[in-house]
Short mmCIF file of C-alpha atoms in Angstrom, two decimals:
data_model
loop_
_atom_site.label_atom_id
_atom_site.label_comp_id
_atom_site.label_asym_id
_atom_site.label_seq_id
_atom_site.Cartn_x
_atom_site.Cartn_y
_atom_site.Cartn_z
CA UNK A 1 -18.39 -1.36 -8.65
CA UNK A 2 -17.00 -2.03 -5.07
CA UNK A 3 -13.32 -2.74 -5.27
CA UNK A 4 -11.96 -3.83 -1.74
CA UNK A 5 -7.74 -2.65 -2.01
CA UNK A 6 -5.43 -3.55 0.61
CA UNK A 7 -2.49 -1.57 0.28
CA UNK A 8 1.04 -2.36 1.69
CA UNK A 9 4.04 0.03 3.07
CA UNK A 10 6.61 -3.07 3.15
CA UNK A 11 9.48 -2.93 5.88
CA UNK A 12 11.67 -5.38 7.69
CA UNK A 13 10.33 -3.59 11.42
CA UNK A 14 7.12 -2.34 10.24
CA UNK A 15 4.76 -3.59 7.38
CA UNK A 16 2.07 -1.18 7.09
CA UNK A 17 -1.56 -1.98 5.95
CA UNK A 18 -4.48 -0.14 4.97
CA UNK A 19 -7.93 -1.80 3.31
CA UNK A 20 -10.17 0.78 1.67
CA UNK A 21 -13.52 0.11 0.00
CA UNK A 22 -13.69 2.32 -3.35
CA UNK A 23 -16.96 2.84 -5.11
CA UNK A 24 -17.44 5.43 -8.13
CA UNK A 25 -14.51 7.40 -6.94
CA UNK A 26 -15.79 6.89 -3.23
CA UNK A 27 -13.57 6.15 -0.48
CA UNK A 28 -13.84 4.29 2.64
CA UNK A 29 -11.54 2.75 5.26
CA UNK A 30 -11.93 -0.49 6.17
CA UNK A 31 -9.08 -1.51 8.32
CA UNK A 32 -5.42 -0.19 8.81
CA UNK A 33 -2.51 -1.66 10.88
CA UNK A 34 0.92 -2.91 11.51
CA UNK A 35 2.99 -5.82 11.21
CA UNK A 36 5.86 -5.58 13.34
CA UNK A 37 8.62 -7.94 13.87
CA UNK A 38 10.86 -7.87 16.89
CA UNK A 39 14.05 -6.68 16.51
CA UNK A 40 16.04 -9.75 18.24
CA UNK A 41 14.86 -11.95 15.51
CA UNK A 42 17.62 -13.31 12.89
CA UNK A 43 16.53 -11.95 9.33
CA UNK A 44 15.16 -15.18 7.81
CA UNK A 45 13.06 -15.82 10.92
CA UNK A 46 11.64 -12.22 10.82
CA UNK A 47 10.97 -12.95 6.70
CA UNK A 48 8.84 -16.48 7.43
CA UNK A 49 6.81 -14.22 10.24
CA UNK A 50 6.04 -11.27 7.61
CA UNK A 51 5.03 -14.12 5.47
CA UNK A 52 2.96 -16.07 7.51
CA UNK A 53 1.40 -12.70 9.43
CA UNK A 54 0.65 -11.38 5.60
CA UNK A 55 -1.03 -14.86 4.45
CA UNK A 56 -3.67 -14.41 7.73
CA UNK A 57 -4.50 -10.87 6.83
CA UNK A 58 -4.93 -11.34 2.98
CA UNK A 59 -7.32 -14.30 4.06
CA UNK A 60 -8.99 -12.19 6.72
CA UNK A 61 -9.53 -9.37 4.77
CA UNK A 62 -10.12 -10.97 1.65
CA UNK A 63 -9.54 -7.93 -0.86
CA UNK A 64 -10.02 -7.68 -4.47
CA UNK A 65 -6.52 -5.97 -5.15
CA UNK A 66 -3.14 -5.64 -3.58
CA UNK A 67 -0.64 -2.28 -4.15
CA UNK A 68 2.12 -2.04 -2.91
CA UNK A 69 5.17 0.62 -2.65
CA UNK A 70 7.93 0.37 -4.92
CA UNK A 71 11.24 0.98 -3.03
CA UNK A 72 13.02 4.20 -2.50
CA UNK A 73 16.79 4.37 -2.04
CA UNK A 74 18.03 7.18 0.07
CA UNK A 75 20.91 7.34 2.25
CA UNK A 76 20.90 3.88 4.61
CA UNK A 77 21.48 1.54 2.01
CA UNK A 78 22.19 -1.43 4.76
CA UNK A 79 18.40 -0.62 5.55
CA UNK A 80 17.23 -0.43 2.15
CA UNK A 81 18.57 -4.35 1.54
CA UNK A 82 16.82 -5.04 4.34
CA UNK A 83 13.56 -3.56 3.64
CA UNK A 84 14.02 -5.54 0.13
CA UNK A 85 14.02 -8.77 1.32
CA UNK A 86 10.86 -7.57 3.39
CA UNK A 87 9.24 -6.77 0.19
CA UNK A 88 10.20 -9.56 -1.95
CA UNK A 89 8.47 -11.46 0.70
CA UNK A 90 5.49 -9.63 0.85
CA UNK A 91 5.64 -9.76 -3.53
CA UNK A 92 5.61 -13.58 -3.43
CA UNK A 93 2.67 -13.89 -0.51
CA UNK A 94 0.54 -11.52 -2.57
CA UNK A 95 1.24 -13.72 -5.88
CA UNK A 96 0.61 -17.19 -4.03
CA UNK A 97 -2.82 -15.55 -2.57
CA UNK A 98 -3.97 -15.12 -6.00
CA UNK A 99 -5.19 -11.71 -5.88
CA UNK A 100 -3.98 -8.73 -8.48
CA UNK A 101 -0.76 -7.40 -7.67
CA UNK A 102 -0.17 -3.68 -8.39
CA UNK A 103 3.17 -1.59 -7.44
CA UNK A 104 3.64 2.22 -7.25
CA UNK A 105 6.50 4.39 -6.85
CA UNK A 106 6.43 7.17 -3.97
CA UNK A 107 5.90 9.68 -6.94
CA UNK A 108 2.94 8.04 -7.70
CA UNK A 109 1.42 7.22 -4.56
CA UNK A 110 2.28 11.51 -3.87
CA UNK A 111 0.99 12.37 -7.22
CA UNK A 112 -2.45 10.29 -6.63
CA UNK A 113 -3.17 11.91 -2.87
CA UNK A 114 -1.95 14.95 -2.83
CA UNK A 115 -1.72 16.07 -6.58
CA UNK A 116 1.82 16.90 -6.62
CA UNK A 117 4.86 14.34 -7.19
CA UNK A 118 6.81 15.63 -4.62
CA UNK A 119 4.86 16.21 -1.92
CA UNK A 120 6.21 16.21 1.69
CA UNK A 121 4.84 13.12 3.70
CA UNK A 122 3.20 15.45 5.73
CA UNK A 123 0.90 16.69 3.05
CA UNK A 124 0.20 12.83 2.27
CA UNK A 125 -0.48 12.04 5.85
CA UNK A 126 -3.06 14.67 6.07
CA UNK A 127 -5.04 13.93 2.61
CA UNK A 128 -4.86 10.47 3.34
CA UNK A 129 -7.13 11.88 6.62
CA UNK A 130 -8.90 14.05 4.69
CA UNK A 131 -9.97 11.82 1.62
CA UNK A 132 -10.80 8.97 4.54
CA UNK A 133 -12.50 11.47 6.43
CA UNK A 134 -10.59 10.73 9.57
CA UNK A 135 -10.36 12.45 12.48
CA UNK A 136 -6.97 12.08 12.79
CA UNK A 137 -3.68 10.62 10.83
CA UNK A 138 -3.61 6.97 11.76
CA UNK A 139 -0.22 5.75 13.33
CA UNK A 140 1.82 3.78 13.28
CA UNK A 141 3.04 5.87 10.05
CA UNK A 142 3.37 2.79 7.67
CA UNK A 143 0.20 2.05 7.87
CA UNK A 144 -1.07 5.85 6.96
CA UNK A 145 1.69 5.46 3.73
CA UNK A 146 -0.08 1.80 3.38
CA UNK A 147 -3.40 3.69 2.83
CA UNK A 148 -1.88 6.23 0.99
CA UNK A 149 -0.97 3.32 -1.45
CA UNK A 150 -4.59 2.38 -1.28
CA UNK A 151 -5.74 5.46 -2.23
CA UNK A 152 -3.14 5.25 -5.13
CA UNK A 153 -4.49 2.08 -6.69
CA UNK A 154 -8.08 3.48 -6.44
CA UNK A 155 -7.38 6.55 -8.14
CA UNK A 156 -5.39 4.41 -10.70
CA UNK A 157 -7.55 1.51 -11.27
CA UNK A 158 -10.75 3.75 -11.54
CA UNK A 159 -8.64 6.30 -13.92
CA UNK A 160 -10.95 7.16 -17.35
CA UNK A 161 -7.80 5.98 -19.35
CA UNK A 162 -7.63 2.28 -17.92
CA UNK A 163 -11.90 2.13 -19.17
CA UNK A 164 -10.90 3.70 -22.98
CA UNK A 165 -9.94 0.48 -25.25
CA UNK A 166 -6.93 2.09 -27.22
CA UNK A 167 -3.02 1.35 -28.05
CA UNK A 168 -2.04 2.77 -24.97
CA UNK A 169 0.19 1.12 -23.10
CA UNK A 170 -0.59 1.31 -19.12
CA UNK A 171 2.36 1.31 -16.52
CA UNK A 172 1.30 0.67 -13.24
#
């Protein structure tokens, strides 16, 4: 079954999107890109632009599923707040649109590409061009970790376990 999955790298600056058609463990890009706000912009007004810019592409691209990154907390926490508000933005848009919602953590996302939890993002950049077979690791970055996220879902959603009827619990 064809499964069309946008996937999302949310940021404040930079939203990153990839759509990949999956098929019986297939994998094919669709589209990738950016969002970008400009920097000038008060928060709120760069919040109702990620919101309005994300509405246009889910009804563009019309996919079957949305992923999206979980946050990451490093150092810059003033950035991370940011990037949260970004997110919970994106979150709500996705819900509104109607279409399933799905979140992974980096861990995941690393785990499903490259086959180790801790990759380096390097290793993820270049399976995501691999597994896509792409010339070359598409930029901006976000939207390479959007596909990344893509590939994620696909992976997940196509995963034996989620087709065996048992007590199971999934976390997604």
């Amino acid at each position: 079954m064809r499964v069309r999955i946008l996937g999302i790298d949310p940021g404040i600056a930079i939203v990153g999107f990839g759509l990949i058609e999956a098929d019986h463990g297939k994998t094919r890009l669709l589209n990738y890109g950016a969002i970008t706000t400009p920097a000038g912009l008060p928060l709120a007004r760069r919040l109702v632009q990620i919101e309005q810019d994300m509405e246009a592409l889910i009804s563009q691209l019309r996919p079957d599923a949305i992923a999206v990154e979980e946050l990451f907390f490093s150092n810059n926490i003033t950035t991370g707040i940011a990037v949260a508000h970004g997110r919970g933005i994106i979150l709500c848009t996705a819900e509104k649109s109607g279409v399933p919602l799905y979140e992974y953590t980096p861990m995941q996302v690393k785990q499903a590409v490259v086959g180790y939890g801790l990759a380096e993002k390097k290793q993820v950049m270049d399976m995501v061009k691999r597994l896509l077979k792409l010339k070359s690791v598409p930029r901006p970055d976000d939207a390479a970790d959007a596909l990344a996220i893509a590939i994620c879902h696909a992976r997940s959603a196509t995963s034996l376990l989620s087709r065996v009827e048992s007590q199971v619990k999934q976390t997604i």
